[in-house]
Coordinates of C-alpha atoms in Angstrom, one line a residue:
M160 CA -11.1 -10.2 -19.1
N161 CA -13.2 -7.0 -19.1
K162 CA -12.2 -5.2 -22.4
N163 CA -12.8 -1.8 -20.8
R164 CA -9.9 -2.4 -18.3
V165 CA -6.2 -1.9 -18.8
I166 CA -4.8 -5.4 -18.5
Y167 CA -1.6 -4.5 -16.6
L168 CA -3.6 -2.5 -14.1
D169 CA -5.6 -5.6 -13.4
Y170 CA -2.4 -7.5 -12.8
L171 CA -1.2 -4.8 -10.5
R172 CA -4.5 -4.9 -8.5
L173 CA -4.0 -8.7 -8.1
I174 CA -0.4 -8.3 -7.0
A175 CA -1.2 -5.5 -4.6
M176 CA -4.1 -7.4 -3.1
I177 CA -1.9 -10.5 -2.4
A178 CA 0.9 -8.2 -1.2
V179 CA -1.2 -6.4 1.4
V180 CA -2.3 -9.7 2.9
F181 CA 1.3 -10.8 3.0
I182 CA 2.2 -7.6 4.8
H183 CA -0.3 -7.9 7.6
T184 CA 0.5 -11.6 8.0
G185 CA 4.2 -11.0 8.1
V186 CA 4.0 -8.3 10.7
Q187 CA 1.4 -10.2 12.8
K188 CA 4.1 -11.2 15.4
L189 CA 7.0 -9.0 14.2
F190 CA 6.7 -6.7 17.2
S191 CA 6.0 -9.3 19.8
V192 CA 8.8 -11.9 19.2
Q193 CA 12.4 -11.4 20.2
V194 CA 14.3 -9.3 17.6
G195 CA 17.2 -11.2 16.0
I196 CA 15.8 -14.7 16.2
F197 CA 15.3 -16.7 13.0
D198 CA 11.5 -16.3 12.9
W199 CA 11.9 -12.5 13.3
H200 CA 14.4 -12.4 10.4
M201 CA 11.9 -14.3 8.2
F202 CA 9.0 -12.1 9.1
N203 CA 11.2 -9.1 8.2
L204 CA 12.3 -10.7 4.9
Y205 CA 8.7 -11.5 3.8
T206 CA 7.4 -8.1 4.9
S207 CA 10.2 -6.1 3.2
G208 CA 9.5 -7.8 -0.1
V209 CA 5.8 -6.7 -0.3
R210 CA 5.9 -3.1 1.1
F211 CA 4.9 -1.8 -2.3
A212 CA 1.3 -2.9 -1.8
V213 CA -0.4 0.4 -0.8
P214 CA 1.7 2.6 -3.1
I215 CA 0.7 0.4 -6.0
F216 CA -3.0 0.7 -5.1
V217 CA -2.6 4.5 -5.0
M218 CA -0.7 4.5 -8.3
I219 CA -3.5 2.5 -10.0
S220 CA -6.0 5.0 -8.8
G221 CA -3.9 7.9 -10.1
A222 CA -3.4 6.1 -13.5
L223 CA -7.2 5.8 -13.9
M224 CA -8.6 8.9 -12.2
L225 CA -6.1 11.4 -13.7
N226 CA -6.5 10.1 -17.2
P227 CA -7.8 13.1 -19.3
Q228 CA -9.9 10.6 -21.4
R229 CA -11.9 9.6 -18.3
N230 CA -15.0 11.7 -17.8
V231 CA -14.9 12.7 -14.1
T232 CA -17.8 15.1 -13.4
S233 CA -18.4 16.8 -10.1
K234 CA -21.5 14.6 -9.7
K235 CA -19.6 11.4 -10.2
L236 CA -16.8 12.5 -7.9
I237 CA -19.2 13.4 -5.1
S238 CA -21.0 10.1 -5.5
K239 CA -17.7 8.2 -5.4
I240 CA -16.6 10.0 -2.2
L241 CA -20.0 9.4 -0.5
N242 CA -19.9 5.8 -1.5
L243 CA -16.4 5.4 0.0
L244 CA -17.4 7.1 3.2
V245 CA -20.5 4.8 3.5
V246 CA -18.3 1.7 2.9
L247 CA -15.8 3.1 5.5
W248 CA -18.3 3.7 8.2
I249 CA -20.2 0.4 7.7
W250 CA -17.0 -1.6 7.9
S251 CA -15.8 0.5 10.9
L252 CA -19.0 -0.5 12.7
F253 CA -18.4 -4.1 11.8
Y254 CA -14.9 -4.0 13.3
A255 CA -16.1 -2.1 16.3
V256 CA -18.6 -5.0 17.0
F257 CA -16.3 -7.9 16.2
D258 CA -12.7 -6.7 16.7
S259 CA -11.1 -9.1 19.2
Q260 CA -8.5 -6.6 20.4
E261 CA -11.0 -4.1 21.8
E262 CA -13.4 -6.5 23.4
G263 CA -15.4 -4.9 26.2
R264 CA -13.7 -1.5 26.0
I265 CA -16.3 1.1 25.3
I266 CA -14.1 4.1 24.5
E267 CA -12.0 2.0 22.0
K268 CA -15.2 0.6 20.5
L269 CA -16.4 4.1 19.8
E270 CA -13.1 5.1 18.3
L271 CA -13.3 2.1 16.0
M272 CA -16.8 3.1 14.9
F273 CA -15.6 6.5 13.7
L274 CA -12.0 5.9 12.8
G275 CA -12.2 2.3 11.6
H276 CA -9.7 -0.6 12.1
F277 CA -6.1 0.5 11.7
H278 CA -5.8 -0.7 8.1
M279 CA -8.8 1.3 7.0
W280 CA -6.9 4.6 7.0
Y281 CA -6.4 3.9 3.4
L282 CA -10.0 4.8 2.6
Y283 CA -9.8 8.2 4.4
M284 CA -6.6 8.9 2.4
L285 CA -8.4 8.0 -0.8
V286 CA -11.2 10.4 0.0
G287 CA -8.6 13.1 0.5
L288 CA -7.1 12.4 -2.9
Y289 CA -10.5 12.5 -4.6
L290 CA -11.3 15.8 -2.9
I291 CA -8.3 17.4 -4.7
L292 CA -8.8 15.5 -7.9
P293 CA -10.1 18.5 -9.9
I294 CA -6.9 20.4 -9.0
L295 CA -4.6 17.6 -9.9
R296 CA -6.4 17.0 -13.2
A297 CA -5.8 20.6 -14.1
F298 CA -2.1 20.6 -13.4
I299 CA -1.2 17.2 -14.9
E300 CA -1.9 18.7 -18.3
N301 CA 1.5 20.3 -18.2
K302 CA 4.2 17.6 -18.4
K303 CA 7.0 19.9 -17.2
I304 CA 5.0 20.7 -14.1
V305 CA 4.3 17.1 -13.4
K306 CA 8.0 16.2 -13.6
Y307 CA 8.9 19.2 -11.4
F308 CA 6.3 18.1 -8.8
L309 CA 7.5 14.5 -8.8
I310 CA 11.1 15.6 -8.3
L311 CA 10.2 18.0 -5.6
S312 CA 8.1 15.4 -3.8
L313 CA 10.8 12.7 -4.2
I314 CA 13.4 15.0 -2.4
F315 CA 11.1 16.2 0.4
S316 CA 9.0 13.1 1.0
F317 CA 11.5 10.4 0.5
I318 CA 15.2 11.2 0.2
L319 CA 15.7 13.8 2.9
P320 CA 13.6 12.1 5.6
D321 CA 15.5 8.8 5.1
I322 CA 18.9 10.6 5.1
I323 CA 18.0 12.4 8.3
Y324 CA 16.8 9.2 10.1
I325 CA 20.0 7.3 9.1
C326 CA 22.2 10.2 10.3
N327 CA 20.3 10.3 13.6
Q328 CA 20.8 6.6 14.2
T329 CA 24.5 6.6 13.5
Q330 CA 25.1 8.3 16.9
I331 CA 28.0 10.2 15.2
S332 CA 27.8 13.7 16.7
V333 CA 28.5 15.6 13.4
L334 CA 25.9 13.6 11.5
C335 CA 23.4 14.0 14.4
I336 CA 23.9 17.8 14.4
F337 CA 23.4 17.8 10.6
A338 CA 20.2 15.8 10.9
D339 CA 18.8 18.0 13.6
I340 CA 19.5 21.2 11.5
A341 CA 18.1 19.6 8.4
Q342 CA 14.9 18.5 10.2
R343 CA 14.4 22.0 11.7
I344 CA 14.7 23.5 8.2
L345 CA 12.2 21.0 6.8
D346 CA 9.8 21.7 9.6
D347 CA 10.1 25.5 9.0
I348 CA 9.6 25.1 5.2
D349 CA 6.4 23.0 5.9
F350 CA 6.4 21.7 2.4
T351 CA 3.0 20.0 2.8
F352 CA 1.9 20.3 -0.8
A353 CA 4.8 18.1 -2.1
I354 CA 4.5 15.6 0.8
G355 CA 2.1 12.7 0.9
Y356 CA 0.2 10.2 -1.2
V357 CA -0.3 12.8 -4.0
F358 CA 3.2 11.7 -5.1
Y359 CA 2.1 8.1 -5.8
F360 CA -1.2 9.3 -7.3
V361 CA 0.5 11.5 -9.8
L362 CA 3.4 9.0 -10.3
G363 CA 0.9 6.3 -11.3
Y364 CA -0.6 8.5 -14.0
Y365 CA 2.9 9.6 -15.2
L366 CA 4.2 6.0 -15.5
S367 CA 1.0 5.0 -17.3
K368 CA 1.6 7.6 -20.0
V369 CA 5.4 7.7 -20.4
E370 CA 7.2 5.2 -22.6
L371 CA 10.4 3.8 -21.1
N372 CA 13.2 2.2 -23.2
K373 CA 14.7 -1.1 -22.3
K374 CA 17.8 0.3 -20.6
I375 CA 15.7 2.5 -18.3
R376 CA 13.4 -0.4 -17.5
V377 CA 16.3 -2.7 -16.6
L378 CA 17.7 0.1 -14.3
I379 CA 14.3 0.5 -12.6
Y380 CA 14.2 -3.3 -12.0
I381 CA 17.7 -3.3 -10.5
L382 CA 16.8 -0.3 -8.3
G383 CA 13.6 -2.2 -7.2
I384 CA 15.8 -5.2 -6.1
V385 CA 18.1 -2.7 -4.3
G386 CA 15.0 -1.2 -2.6
F387 CA 13.9 -4.6 -1.3
A388 CA 17.4 -5.5 -0.1
A389 CA 17.9 -2.1 1.6
T390 CA 14.5 -2.3 3.3
F391 CA 15.3 -5.7 4.7
L392 CA 18.9 -5.0 5.7
L393 CA 18.4 -1.6 7.2
T394 CA 15.3 -2.8 9.2
D395 CA 17.4 -5.7 10.3
Y396 CA 20.4 -3.7 11.3
F397 CA 18.7 -0.8 13.1
S398 CA 16.2 -3.2 14.9
V399 CA 18.9 -5.5 16.1
S400 CA 21.1 -2.5 17.2
A401 CA 18.2 -1.0 19.1
G402 CA 17.0 -4.3 20.6
K403 CA 13.5 -3.7 19.3
A404 CA 11.7 -3.8 16.0
T405 CA 11.7 -0.6 14.0
D406 CA 9.4 -0.1 11.0
I407 CA 10.8 3.2 9.7
F408 CA 12.0 1.6 6.5
Y409 CA 8.6 -0.1 6.0
S410 CA 7.1 3.4 5.5
N411 CA 5.4 4.0 2.2
F412 CA 7.6 7.2 2.2
S413 CA 10.8 5.3 2.4
V414 CA 12.8 5.8 -0.8
F415 CA 13.4 2.1 -0.8
V416 CA 9.8 1.2 -0.7
M417 CA 9.1 3.7 -3.5
L418 CA 11.8 2.0 -5.6
E419 CA 10.0 -1.3 -5.1
A420 CA 6.7 0.1 -6.1
V421 CA 8.0 1.8 -9.3
A422 CA 9.8 -1.5 -10.3
V423 CA 6.6 -3.5 -9.8
F424 CA 4.5 -1.0 -11.7
V425 CA 6.9 -0.9 -14.7
F426 CA 7.4 -4.6 -14.7
A427 CA 3.6 -5.2 -14.9
K428 CA 3.2 -2.6 -17.7
Y429 CA 6.0 -3.9 -19.9
E430 CA 6.6 -7.5 -19.0
L431 CA 3.5 -9.1 -17.5
V432 CA 1.3 -7.9 -20.4
K433 CA 3.4 -10.3 -22.6
I434 CA 1.8 -13.3 -20.8
K435 CA -1.0 -14.8 -23.0
L436 CA -3.9 -16.1 -21.0
N437 CA -6.8 -18.2 -22.2
N438 CA -10.3 -16.9 -21.8
T439 CA -11.1 -19.0 -18.6
V440 CA -8.0 -17.7 -16.7
S441 CA -8.8 -14.1 -17.8
I442 CA -12.3 -14.4 -16.5
V443 CA -11.1 -15.8 -13.1
I444 CA -8.6 -13.0 -12.8
D445 CA -11.3 -10.5 -13.6
K446 CA -13.5 -11.9 -10.9
I447 CA -10.7 -12.0 -8.3
V448 CA -9.6 -8.4 -9.1
A449 CA -13.2 -7.2 -8.6
C450 CA -12.9 -8.5 -5.0
S451 CA -9.7 -6.5 -4.2
L452 CA -11.4 -3.8 -2.2
G453 CA -13.5 -6.3 -0.3
V454 CA -10.4 -8.5 0.4
Y455 CA -8.5 -5.4 1.7
L456 CA -11.4 -4.6 4.1
V457 CA -12.1 -8.1 5.4
H458 CA -8.7 -9.8 5.5
M459 CA -7.6 -8.4 8.9
F460 CA -10.8 -9.8 10.4
V461 CA -10.0 -13.3 8.9
L462 CA -6.4 -13.1 10.2
D463 CA -7.5 -12.2 13.7
M464 CA -10.2 -14.8 13.8
L465 CA -7.9 -17.6 12.7
D466 CA -5.7 -16.7 15.6
K467 CA -8.4 -16.2 18.2
L468 CA -10.6 -19.2 17.4
F469 CA -8.0 -21.7 16.2
G470 CA -4.7 -20.4 17.6
L471 CA -3.4 -20.3 14.0
N472 CA -0.8 -17.6 13.4
V473 CA 2.7 -17.2 11.9
L474 CA 4.2 -18.8 15.0
S475 CA 2.2 -22.0 14.7
F476 CA 5.0 -23.5 12.6
N477 CA 8.3 -22.7 10.9
A478 CA 8.3 -19.1 9.8
V479 CA 9.7 -20.0 6.3
I480 CA 6.4 -21.5 5.4
S481 CA 4.0 -20.0 8.0
V482 CA 3.8 -16.6 6.3
P483 CA 3.1 -17.7 2.8
L484 CA 0.8 -20.6 3.8
L485 CA -1.2 -18.4 6.3
S486 CA -1.3 -15.6 3.8
I487 CA -2.8 -17.9 1.1
L488 CA -5.3 -19.2 3.6
V489 CA -6.4 -15.7 4.7
L490 CA -6.6 -14.7 1.0
L491 CA -8.8 -17.7 0.0
I492 CA -11.2 -17.3 3.0
S493 CA -11.4 -13.5 2.3
L494 CA -12.2 -14.1 -1.4
I495 CA -14.9 -16.6 -0.5
I496 CA -16.5 -14.2 1.9
I497 CA -16.4 -11.3 -0.6
A498 CA -17.7 -13.5 -3.4
I499 CA -20.7 -14.4 -1.3
M500 CA -21.3 -10.8 -0.3
K501 CA -21.2 -9.8 -4.0
I502 CA -24.2 -11.9 -4.8
I503 CA -26.3 -10.4 -2.0
P504 CA -28.3 -7.3 -3.0
I505 CA -27.4 -4.1 -1.1
I506 CA -24.5 -5.7 0.7
K507 CA -22.6 -6.1 -2.5
K508 CA -22.3 -2.3 -2.6
L509 CA -20.1 -2.5 0.5
V510 CA -17.4 -4.5 -1.2

């Protein structure tokens, strides 16, 4: 494995890459099948267990880009942002031409050309984080400020919104009134600075630097399992109650998804690094991890084409095995496509 890389961050990239494919495979028919049937429950189960994917990607970026030992000059940062934008716009053009959902619709094609396929919002978000990187690198030098920011963001980005939503859904008048008042106060405060993916970006750096004792780690793992269970059960309960699928607890800003992400990050840092790999396996992992961005970009095309050309989707067979099998197939095809692209001059810069 590349000696310049942090091993557990490579493991996290691999896990997040697999997880993001599982997410989009699991939700492929989640909103089109009847809520409450067996297949729907299985789609929810699989999806709930891998919602940590994007937060982990952001945390990895934060752990790397906010590291004071990393030399991030203005020139390098501008170059990185421009490269991201080029990749974004080229792939947006690709999806505008080949996206099966918008076939023949000119306005939607134009939107795809500029906005990208729905899953490509991630690159725009990453550009935003890079734009404020110099500010973040300045304030992370003070550990007390970092902790204060994380606590502030945890309350306003995760805990309060989840409490407000749950109170609203109870239909109990007192709780609904409380939720309405709390939401108005939050809107008036307009606490934008502490809300958003900056939390995960800074959290990734913080967790990469802090040392956690065994008791704290065990607690984090337990909370991660609780986060998964709560994501599944709450989505199940509120969806069945409403008679339609709700994805509010799939949000990257659900406190339960955040708990999943923290548990996965810490588990990789302290437990997965104990695994001893031979040189061949390390090289293979290194090659796969290098394809993570490309896989993220192309996997939705592969998933759509399998459905459009071959009628192969998560409803093709029993949902217990359809999600993992289709996810693996999409992942393998995506890896092959990206591996080929990586040996072609110029094109390799787009993945």
